[in-house]
Coordinates of N, CA, C and O (backbone and C1' of nucleotides) in Angstrom, one line a residue:
Chain S
X1 N -11.5 18.3 9.3 CA -10.9 17.1 8.8 C -9.5 16.9 9.2 O -8.6 16.9 8.5
X2 N -9.5 16.9 10.5 CA -8.2 16.6 11.0 C -8.0 15.2 11.5 O -7.0 14.6 11.5
X3 N -9.2 14.6 11.8 CA -9.2 13.3 12.3 C -9.2 12.3 11.1 O -9.4 11.1 11.3
X4 N -9.1 12.8 9.9 CA -9.1 11.9 8.8 C -7.9 11.0 8.8 O -7.9 10.0 8.1
X5 N -6.9 11.4 9.5 CA -5.7 10.6 9.5 C -5.8 9.5 10.6 O -5.8 9.8 11.8
X6 N -5.9 8.3 10.1 CA -6.0 7.2 11.0 C -4.7 6.5 11.0 O -4.0 6.5 10.0
X7 N -4.4 5.8 12.1 CA -3.2 5.0 12.2 C -3.2 4.0 11.0 O -2.2 3.8 10.4
X8 N -4.3 3.5 10.8 CA -4.6 2.5 9.9 C -4.2 3.0 8.4 O -3.5 2.3 7.7
X9 N -4.8 4.1 8.1 CA -4.6 4.6 6.7 C -3.1 5.0 6.5 O -2.5 4.9 5.5
X10 N -2.5 5.4 7.6 CA -1.2 5.9 7.6 C -0.2 4.7 7.3 O 0.7 4.8 6.6
X11 N -0.6 3.6 7.9 CA 0.2 2.4 7.6 C 0.2 2.0 6.2 O 1.2 1.7 5.6
X12 N -1.0 2.1 5.6 CA -1.1 1.7 4.1 C -0.2 2.6 3.3 O 0.5 2.2 2.4
X13 N -0.2 3.9 3.7 CA 0.6 4.9 2.9 C 2.1 4.5 3.0 O 2.8 4.6 1.9
X14 N 2.6 4.1 4.1 CA 4.0 3.8 4.2 C 4.3 2.5 3.5 O 5.3 2.4 2.8
X15 N 3.4 1.5 3.6 CA 3.7 0.2 3.0 C 3.7 0.4 1.5 O 4.4 -0.3 0.8
X16 N 2.8 1.2 1.0 CA 2.8 1.4 -0.5 C 4.1 2.1 -1.0 O 4.4 2.0 -2.2
X17 N 4.8 2.7 -0.1 CA 6.0 3.4 -0.5 C 7.2 2.5 -0.5 O 8.3 2.8 -0.8
X18 N 7.0 1.3 -0.1 CA 8.1 0.3 -0.1 C 8.5 0.0 -1.5 O 7.7 -0.5 -2.3
X19 N 9.7 0.3 -1.8 CA 10.3 0.0 -3.2 C 10.3 -1.5 -3.4 O 10.4 -2.3 -2.6
X20 N 10.2 -1.8 -4.7 CA 10.2 -3.2 -5.1 C 11.5 -3.9 -4.8 O 12.6 -3.3 -4.9
X21 N 11.4 -5.1 -4.3 CA 12.6 -5.8 -3.9 C 13.1 -5.5 -2.5 O 14.2 -5.9 -2.1
X22 N 12.3 -4.8 -1.8 CA 12.6 -4.4 -0.4 C 11.5 -4.9 0.5 O 10.4 -5.1 0.1
X23 N 11.9 -5.1 1.8 CA 10.9 -5.5 2.8 C 11.1 -4.7 4.0 O 12.1 -4.1 4.3
X24 N 10.1 -4.6 4.8 CA 10.1 -3.8 6.0 C 9.4 -4.6 7.2 O 8.8 -5.6 6.9
X25 N 9.6 -4.1 8.3 CA 9.0 -4.8 9.5 C 7.8 -4.0 10.1 O 7.8 -2.8 9.9
X26 N 7.0 -4.6 10.8 CA 5.8 -3.9 11.4 C 6.4 -2.9 12.4 O 5.8 -1.8 12.5
X27 N 7.3 -3.2 13.1 CA 7.9 -2.3 14.1 C 8.5 -1.1 13.5 O 8.3 0.0 14.0
X28 N 9.1 -1.2 12.3 CA 9.7 -0.1 11.6 C 8.6 0.8 11.2 O 8.7 2.1 11.3
X29 N 7.5 0.3 10.7 CA 6.4 1.1 10.3 C 5.7 1.8 11.5 O 5.5 3.0 11.5
X30 N 5.5 1.0 12.5 CA 4.8 1.5 13.7 C 5.7 2.6 14.3 O 5.2 3.7 14.7
X31 N 7.0 2.4 14.3 CA 7.9 3.4 14.9 C 7.9 4.7 14.1 O 8.0 5.7 14.6
X32 N 7.8 4.5 12.8 CA 7.8 5.7 11.9 C 6.5 6.5 12.1 O 6.5 7.7 12.0
X33 N 5.4 5.8 12.5 CA 4.2 6.4 12.7 C 4.1 7.0 14.1 O 3.2 7.7 14.5
X34 N 5.1 6.7 14.9 CA 5.2 7.2 16.3 C 4.6 6.3 17.3 O 4.4 6.7 18.5
X35 N 4.3 5.1 16.9 CA 3.7 4.2 17.8 C 4.4 2.8 17.7 O 3.8 1.8 17.3
X36 N 5.6 2.8 18.0 CA 6.4 1.6 17.9 C 5.9 0.5 18.7 O 6.2 -0.7 18.5
X37 N 5.1 0.8 19.7 CA 4.5 -0.3 20.5 C 3.2 -0.8 19.9 O 2.7 -1.8 20.3
X38 N 2.8 -0.2 18.8 CA 1.6 -0.6 18.2 C 1.8 -1.5 17.0 O 1.0 -1.6 16.1
X39 N 3.0 -2.1 17.0 CA 3.4 -3.0 15.9 C 2.2 -4.0 15.6 O 2.0 -4.4 14.5
X40 N 1.5 -4.4 16.6 CA 0.4 -5.4 16.4 C -0.7 -4.8 15.6 O -1.3 -5.4 14.8
X41 N -0.9 -3.5 15.8 CA -2.0 -2.8 15.1 C -1.6 -2.7 13.6 O -2.5 -2.8 12.7
X42 N -0.3 -2.6 13.4 CA 0.1 -2.5 12.0 C -0.2 -3.8 11.3 O -0.7 -3.8 10.2
X43 N 0.1 -4.9 11.9 CA -0.2 -6.2 11.4 C -1.7 -6.4 11.1 O -2.1 -6.9 10.2
X44 N -2.5 -5.8 12.0 CA -4.0 -5.9 11.9 C -4.4 -5.2 10.7 O -5.3 -5.6 10.0
X45 N -3.8 -4.1 10.5 CA -4.1 -3.2 9.3 C -3.9 -4.0 8.0 O -4.6 -3.9 7.1
X46 N -2.8 -4.8 8.1 CA -2.5 -5.7 6.9 C -3.6 -6.7 6.6 O -3.8 -7.0 5.5
X47 N -4.2 -7.1 7.6 CA -5.3 -8.1 7.4 C -6.4 -7.5 6.6 O -6.9 -8.1 5.7
X48 N -6.7 -6.2 7.0 CA -7.8 -5.5 6.2 C -7.2 -5.1 4.9 O -8.0 -4.8 4.0
X49 N -5.9 -5.0 4.8 CA -5.3 -4.6 3.5 C -5.7 -5.6 2.4 O -5.8 -5.1 1.3
X50 N -6.0 -6.8 2.8 CA -6.4 -7.7 1.8 C -7.8 -7.3 1.2 O -8.2 -7.8 0.2
X51 N -8.4 -6.4 1.9 CA -9.7 -6.0 1.5 C -9.7 -4.5 1.1 O -10.6 -3.9 0.7
X52 N -8.5 -3.9 1.3 CA -8.3 -2.5 1.1 C -8.2 -2.2 -0.4 O -7.9 -3.1 -1.2
X53 N -8.5 -1.0 -0.8 CA -8.4 -0.6 -2.2 C -7.7 0.7 -2.3 O -8.2 1.7 -1.8
X54 N -6.5 0.8 -3.0 CA -5.9 -0.4 -3.6 C -5.2 -1.2 -2.6 O -4.8 -0.7 -1.6
X55 N -5.1 -2.5 -2.8 CA -4.5 -3.4 -1.9 C -3.0 -3.1 -1.7 O -2.3 -2.8 -2.6
X56 N -2.6 -3.0 -0.5 CA -1.2 -2.7 -0.2 C -0.3 -3.9 -0.4 O -0.7 -5.0 -0.2
X57 N 1.0 -3.7 -0.7 CA 1.9 -4.8 -0.9 C 2.3 -5.4 0.4 O 3.4 -5.3 0.8
X58 N 1.3 -6.0 1.1 CA 1.6 -6.5 2.4 C 2.6 -7.6 2.3 O 3.2 -8.0 3.4
X59 N 2.8 -8.2 1.2 CA 3.8 -9.3 1.1 C 5.2 -8.8 1.3 O 6.1 -9.5 1.5
X60 N 5.3 -7.4 1.3 CA 6.6 -6.9 1.5 C 6.8 -6.5 3.0 O 7.8 -6.1 3.4
X61 N 5.8 -6.8 3.8 CA 5.9 -6.5 5.2 C 6.0 -7.8 6.0 O 5.1 -8.7 5.9
X62 N 7.1 -7.9 6.7 CA 7.3 -9.1 7.5 C 7.6 -8.7 8.9 O 7.8 -7.5 9.2
X63 N 7.7 -9.7 9.8 CA 8.0 -9.3 11.2 C 9.5 -9.0 11.3 O 10.2 -9.1 10.4
X64 N 9.9 -8.7 12.5 CA 11.2 -8.2 12.7 C 12.3 -9.3 12.4 O 13.4 -9.0 12.3
X65 N 11.9 -10.5 12.4 CA 12.8 -11.6 12.1 C 12.9 -11.9 10.6 O 13.7 -12.7 10.2
X66 N 12.1 -11.2 9.8 CA 12.2 -11.4 8.4 C 11.3 -12.6 8.0 O 11.4 -13.1 6.9
X67 N 10.5 -13.0 9.0 CA 9.7 -14.2 8.7 C 8.3 -13.8 8.1 O 7.7 -12.8 8.6
X68 N 7.9 -14.5 7.1 CA 6.7 -14.2 6.4 C 5.5 -14.5 7.3 O 4.6 -15.3 6.9
X69 N 5.3 -13.9 8.4 CA 4.2 -14.2 9.2 C 2.9 -13.6 8.5 O 2.9 -12.5 8.1
X70 N 1.9 -14.4 8.4 CA 0.7 -13.9 7.8 C 0.5 -14.4 6.4 O -0.4 -14.1 5.7
X71 N 1.4 -15.2 5.9 CA 1.3 -15.7 4.5 C 0.0 -16.5 4.5 O -0.6 -16.7 3.4
X72 N -0.5 -16.9 5.6 CA -1.7 -17.6 5.7 C -2.9 -16.8 5.2 O -3.8 -17.3 4.7
X73 N -2.7 -15.5 5.4 CA -3.8 -14.6 5.0 C -3.8 -14.4 3.5 O -4.8 -13.9 3.0
X74 N -2.7 -14.7 2.9 CA -2.7 -14.5 1.4 C -3.3 -15.6 0.7 O -3.8 -15.5 -0.4
X75 N -3.3 -16.8 1.4 CA -3.9 -17.9 0.8 C -2.9 -18.8 0.1 O -3.0 -19.1 -1.0
X76 N -1.9 -19.2 0.9 CA -0.9 -20.1 0.4 C 0.4 -19.5 0.3 O 0.8 -18.7 1.2
X77 N 1.1 -19.8 -0.8 CA 2.5 -19.3 -0.9 C 2.5 -18.1 -1.8 O 3.5 -17.7 -2.3
X78 N 1.4 -17.4 -1.9 CA 1.3 -16.2 -2.7 C 2.3 -15.2 -2.3 O 2.9 -14.5 -3.1
X79 N 2.4 -15.0 -1.0 CA 3.3 -14.0 -0.4 C 4.7 -14.3 -0.8 O 5.4 -13.4 -1.3
X80 N 5.1 -15.5 -0.6 CA 6.5 -15.9 -0.9 C 6.8 -15.8 -2.4 O 7.8 -15.3 -2.9
X81 N 5.8 -16.2 -3.2 CA 6.0 -16.1 -4.7 C 6.1 -14.7 -5.1 O 6.9 -14.4 -6.0
X82 N 5.4 -13.8 -4.5 CA 5.5 -12.4 -4.9 C 6.8 -11.8 -4.5 O 7.5 -11.1 -5.3
X83 N 7.3 -12.1 -3.4 CA 8.6 -11.6 -2.9 C 9.7 -12.1 -3.8 O 10.6 -11.4 -4.2
X84 N 9.7 -13.4 -4.2 CA 10.7 -14.0 -5.0 C 10.6 -13.3 -6.4 O 11.6 -13.2 -7.1
X85 N 9.4 -13.0 -6.8 CA 9.2 -12.4 -8.1 C 9.8 -11.0 -8.1 O 10.1 -10.5 -9.2
X86 N 10.0 -10.4 -6.9 CA 10.6 -9.0 -6.9 C 12.1 -9.1 -6.6 O 12.7 -8.1 -6.5
X87 N 12.6 -10.3 -6.5 CA 14.0 -10.4 -6.3 C 14.4 -10.7 -4.8 O 15.5 -10.7 -4.5
X88 N 13.4 -10.9 -4.0 CA 13.6 -11.1 -2.6 C 13.8 -12.6 -2.4 O 12.9 -13.4 -2.7
X89 N 14.9 -13.0 -1.8 CA 15.1 -14.5 -1.6 C 14.3 -14.9 -0.3 O 14.5 -14.4 0.8
X90 N 13.4 -15.8 -0.6 CA 12.6 -16.3 0.6 C 12.8 -17.8 0.7 O 12.6 -18.6 -0.2
X91 N 13.2 -18.2 1.9 CA 13.5 -19.6 2.2 C 12.7 -20.0 3.4 O 12.9 -19.5 4.5
X92 N 11.8 -21.0 3.2 CA 11.0 -21.5 4.3 C 10.2 -20.3 5.0 O 10.3 -20.2 6.2
X93 N 9.6 -19.5 4.2 CA 8.8 -18.4 4.7 C 9.7 -17.4 5.4 O 9.2 -16.5 6.2
X94 N 11.0 -17.4 5.1 CA 11.9 -16.5 5.8 C 12.7 -15.7 4.8 O 13.3 -16.3 3.9
X95 N 12.7 -14.4 4.9 CA 13.5 -13.6 4.0 C 15.0 -13.7 4.2 O 15.5 -13.4 5.3
X96 N 15.6 -14.2 3.1 CA 17.1 -14.3 3.2 C 17.7 -13.0 3.0 O 17.2 -12.2 2.2
X97 N 18.8 -12.7 3.6 CA 19.5 -11.5 3.5 C 18.6 -10.3 3.9 O 18.7 -9.2 3.3
X98 N 17.7 -10.6 4.8 CA 16.7 -9.7 5.2 C 17.3 -8.3 5.6 O 16.8 -7.3 5.3
X99 N 18.4 -8.4 6.3 CA 19.0 -7.2 6.8 C 19.4 -6.2 5.7 O 19.3 -5.0 5.8
X100 N 19.8 -6.8 4.6 CA 20.2 -6.1 3.4 C 19.0 -5.5 2.6 O 19.1 -4.5 2.0
X101 N 17.9 -6.3 2.7 CA 16.7 -5.9 1.9 C 15.8 -5.1 2.8 O 14.8 -4.6 2.4
X102 N 16.2 -5.0 4.1 CA 15.3 -4.2 5.0 C 15.2 -2.8 4.6 O 16.2 -2.1 4.4
X103 N 14.0 -2.3 4.5 CA 13.7 -1.0 4.1 C 13.1 -0.2 5.2 O 11.9 -0.5 5.6
X104 N 13.8 0.6 5.8 CA 13.3 1.3 7.0 C 12.8 2.7 6.7 O 13.5 3.6 6.2
X105 N 11.5 2.9 6.8 CA 10.8 4.2 6.5 C 11.4 5.3 7.3 O 11.5 6.4 6.8
X106 N 11.8 5.0 8.5 CA 12.3 6.1 9.4 C 13.6 6.6 8.8 O 14.1 7.6 9.3
X107 N 14.2 5.8 7.9 CA 15.5 6.2 7.4 C 15.3 6.6 5.9 O 15.8 7.7 5.4
X108 N 14.7 5.8 5.1 CA 14.5 6.0 3.7 C 13.6 7.2 3.4 O 13.8 7.9 2.5
X109 N 12.6 7.4 4.3 CA 11.7 8.5 4.1 C 12.1 9.7 5.0 O 11.4 10.6 5.1
X110 N 13.2 9.5 5.6 CA 13.7 10.5 6.5 C 13.9 11.9 5.7 O 13.6 12.9 6.2
X111 N 14.4 11.8 4.5 CA 14.7 13.0 3.8 C 13.4 13.5 3.1 O 13.2 13.3 2.0
Chain K
dG1 P -20.3 6.0 24.5 O5' -20.1 4.6 25.2 C5' -20.8 4.5 26.5 C4' -20.3 3.2 27.2 C3' -18.8 3.1 27.4 O3' -18.5 2.5 28.7 C1' -19.3 1.4 25.9
dA2 P -17.0 2.3 29.2 O5' -16.9 0.7 29.0 C5' -18.0 -0.2 29.5 C4' -17.6 -1.6 29.3 C3' -16.2 -2.0 29.8 O3' -16.2 -3.3 30.4 C1' -16.5 -2.4 27.4
dT3 P -14.8 -3.9 30.8 O5' -14.6 -5.0 29.6 C5' -15.7 -5.8 29.3 C4' -15.3 -6.9 28.3 C3' -13.9 -7.5 28.6 O3' -13.9 -8.9 28.4 C1' -13.9 -6.5 26.4
dT4 P -12.6 -9.8 28.4 O5' -12.2 -9.9 26.9 C5' -13.2 -10.4 26.0 C4' -12.5 -10.8 24.6 C3' -11.2 -11.5 24.8 O3' -11.1 -12.6 23.8 C1' -10.9 -9.4 23.5
dT5 P -9.8 -13.4 23.6 O5' -9.2 -12.7 22.3 C5' -10.1 -12.6 21.2 C4' -9.5 -11.9 20.0 C3' -8.1 -12.5 19.6 O3' -8.1 -12.5 18.2 C1' -7.8 -10.2 20.1
dG6 P -7.1 -13.5 17.5 O5' -6.1 -12.5 16.8 C5' -6.6 -11.4 16.2 C4' -5.4 -10.4 15.9 C3' -4.1 -11.2 15.9 O3' -3.5 -11.0 14.5 C1' -3.9 -9.2 17.3
dA7 P -3.1 -12.5 14.0 O5' -1.9 -11.9 13.1 C5' -1.3 -12.7 12.1 C4' 0.0 -12.1 11.7 C3' 0.5 -10.8 12.5 O3' 1.9 -11.1 12.7 C1' 0.6 -10.4 10.2
dC8 P 2.4 -11.3 14.2 O5' 2.8 -9.9 14.7 C5' 3.4 -8.9 13.8 C4' 4.2 -7.9 14.6 C3' 5.6 -8.2 14.8 O3' 6.4 -7.1 14.6 C1' 4.7 -7.9 16.9
dA9 P 8.0 -7.2 14.7 O5' 8.2 -6.6 16.2 C5' 7.7 -5.3 16.5 C4' 8.4 -4.8 17.8 C3' 9.9 -5.2 17.9 O3' 10.5 -4.1 18.6 C1' 8.6 -6.3 19.6
dG10 P 12.1 -4.1 18.7 O5' 12.3 -4.0 20.3 C5' 11.3 -3.4 21.1 C4' 11.4 -3.9 22.5 C3' 12.9 -4.2 22.9 O3' 13.2 -3.7 24.1 C1' 11.5 -6.2 23.3
dA11 P 14.6 -3.9 24.8 O5' 14.2 -4.7 26.1 C5' 13.0 -4.4 26.8 C4' 12.8 -5.3 28.0 C3' 14.1 -5.6 28.7 O3' 13.9 -5.7 30.1 C1' 13.1 -7.6 27.8
dT12 P 15.0 -6.1 31.1 O5' 14.6 -7.6 31.5 C5' 13.2 -7.9 31.6 C4' 13.0 -9.4 32.0 C3' 14.1 -9.9 32.9 O3' 13.6 -10.8 33.9 C1' 14.0 -11.2 30.9
dT13 P 14.4 -11.5 35.0 O5' 14.4 -13.0 34.4 C5' 13.1 -13.6 34.1 C4' 13.3 -15.1 33.8 C3' 14.3 -15.8 34.7 O3' 13.9 -17.1 35.0 C1' 15.0 -15.9 32.4
Chain A
dC1 P 26.2 -14.9 21.2 O5' 25.2 -16.2 21.6 C5' 25.7 -17.5 21.3 C4' 24.6 -18.5 21.4 C3' 23.3 -18.0 20.6 O3' 22.7 -19.2 20.0 C1' 22.8 -18.2 22.9
dA2 P 21.4 -19.0 19.1 O5' 20.3 -19.6 20.1 C5' 20.5 -20.8 20.8 C4' 19.2 -21.2 21.5 C3' 17.9 -20.9 20.6 O3' 17.0 -22.0 20.8 C1' 17.8 -19.7 22.7
dA3 P 15.5 -21.8 20.2 O5' 14.7 -21.6 21.6 C5' 14.9 -22.4 22.7 C4' 14.0 -22.1 23.8 C3' 12.5 -21.9 23.4 O3' 11.6 -22.4 24.4 C1' 13.3 -19.9 24.4
dT4 P 10.1 -22.2 24.2 O5' 9.8 -21.0 25.3 C5' 10.4 -21.1 26.6 C4' 9.8 -20.0 27.5 C3' 8.4 -19.7 27.3 O3' 7.7 -19.6 28.6 C1' 9.6 -17.7 27.0
dC5 P 6.2 -19.2 28.7 O5' 6.2 -17.6 29.1 C5' 7.2 -17.2 30.1 C4' 6.9 -15.8 30.5 C3' 5.4 -15.4 30.4 O3' 5.0 -14.6 31.6 C1' 6.7 -14.0 28.9
dT6 P 3.5 -14.0 31.7 O5' 3.8 -12.5 31.4 C5' 5.0 -11.9 32.0 C4' 5.3 -10.5 31.5 C3' 4.0 -9.6 31.5 O3' 4.4 -8.3 32.0 C1' 5.0 -9.7 29.3
dG7 P 3.3 -7.2 32.2 O5' 3.6 -6.2 30.9 C5' 5.0 -6.0 30.6 C4' 5.1 -5.0 29.5 C3' 4.0 -4.0 29.5 O3' 4.4 -2.7 29.1 C1' 3.9 -5.2 27.5
dC8 P 3.5 -1.4 29.2 O5' 3.7 -0.7 27.8 C5' 3.8 -1.5 26.6 C4' 3.3 -0.8 25.4 C3' 2.1 0.1 25.7 O3' 2.1 1.3 24.9 C1' 1.4 -1.8 24.4
dC9 P 1.1 2.5 25.1 O5' 0.2 2.4 23.8 C5' 0.9 2.2 22.5 C4' -0.1 2.0 21.4 C3' -1.4 2.8 21.6 O3' -1.8 3.4 20.4 C1' -1.9 0.5 21.5
dA10 P -3.1 4.4 20.5 O5' -3.9 3.7 19.3 C5' -3.2 3.1 18.2 C4' -4.1 2.1 17.5 C3' -5.5 2.5 17.4 O3' -6.0 2.2 16.1 C1' -5.5 0.4 18.5
dA11 P -7.3 2.7 15.5 O5' -7.9 1.3 15.2 C5' -7.2 0.4 14.4 C4' -7.9 -1.0 14.3 C3' -9.3 -0.9 13.9 O3' -9.7 -2.0 13.0 C1' -9.2 -1.9 16.0
dA12 P -11.1 -2.1 12.4 O5' -11.7 -3.3 13.2 C5' -10.9 -4.5 13.4 C4' -11.7 -5.6 13.9 C3' -13.1 -5.6 13.5 O3' -13.6 -6.9 13.4 C1' -13.0 -5.3 15.9
dT13 P -15.1 -7.2 13.0 O5' -15.7 -7.7 14.4 C5' -14.9 -8.7 15.2 C4' -15.7 -9.1 16.4 C3' -17.2 -9.3 16.1 O3' -17.8 -10.4 16.7 C1' -16.9 -7.7 17.9

DNA sequence: GATTTGACAGATT
DNA sequence: CAATCTGCCAAAT
């Protein structure tokens, strides 16, 4: 049981560790997993996350621009509503003060 | 088993 | 400085 670790499952694990009121980017997660070029795969995992159990806080995962890419998958403004509910300022599907709210696993989980 | 797509990122023009 | 194109890796069909 060495291959039980999938890139996919690993992504969920990191996303679940995102503290409330914080956001991260696909590249940050991918980079933390050692596949910074696989940022797209991370996003794909999020798609299935909507079907995953327990569902990962994908609403805390945005692209490197802080843009709520994928809100479409949530089914409306659910993503933005959740972020605002956690104290994250979202304007036009874009995380405000993104840089300050940016949660980098490669740094936060570093210790 | 091979091909296509993909919630991106980074480099280049 | 802003917009555009390519690149990369893995999962899904």
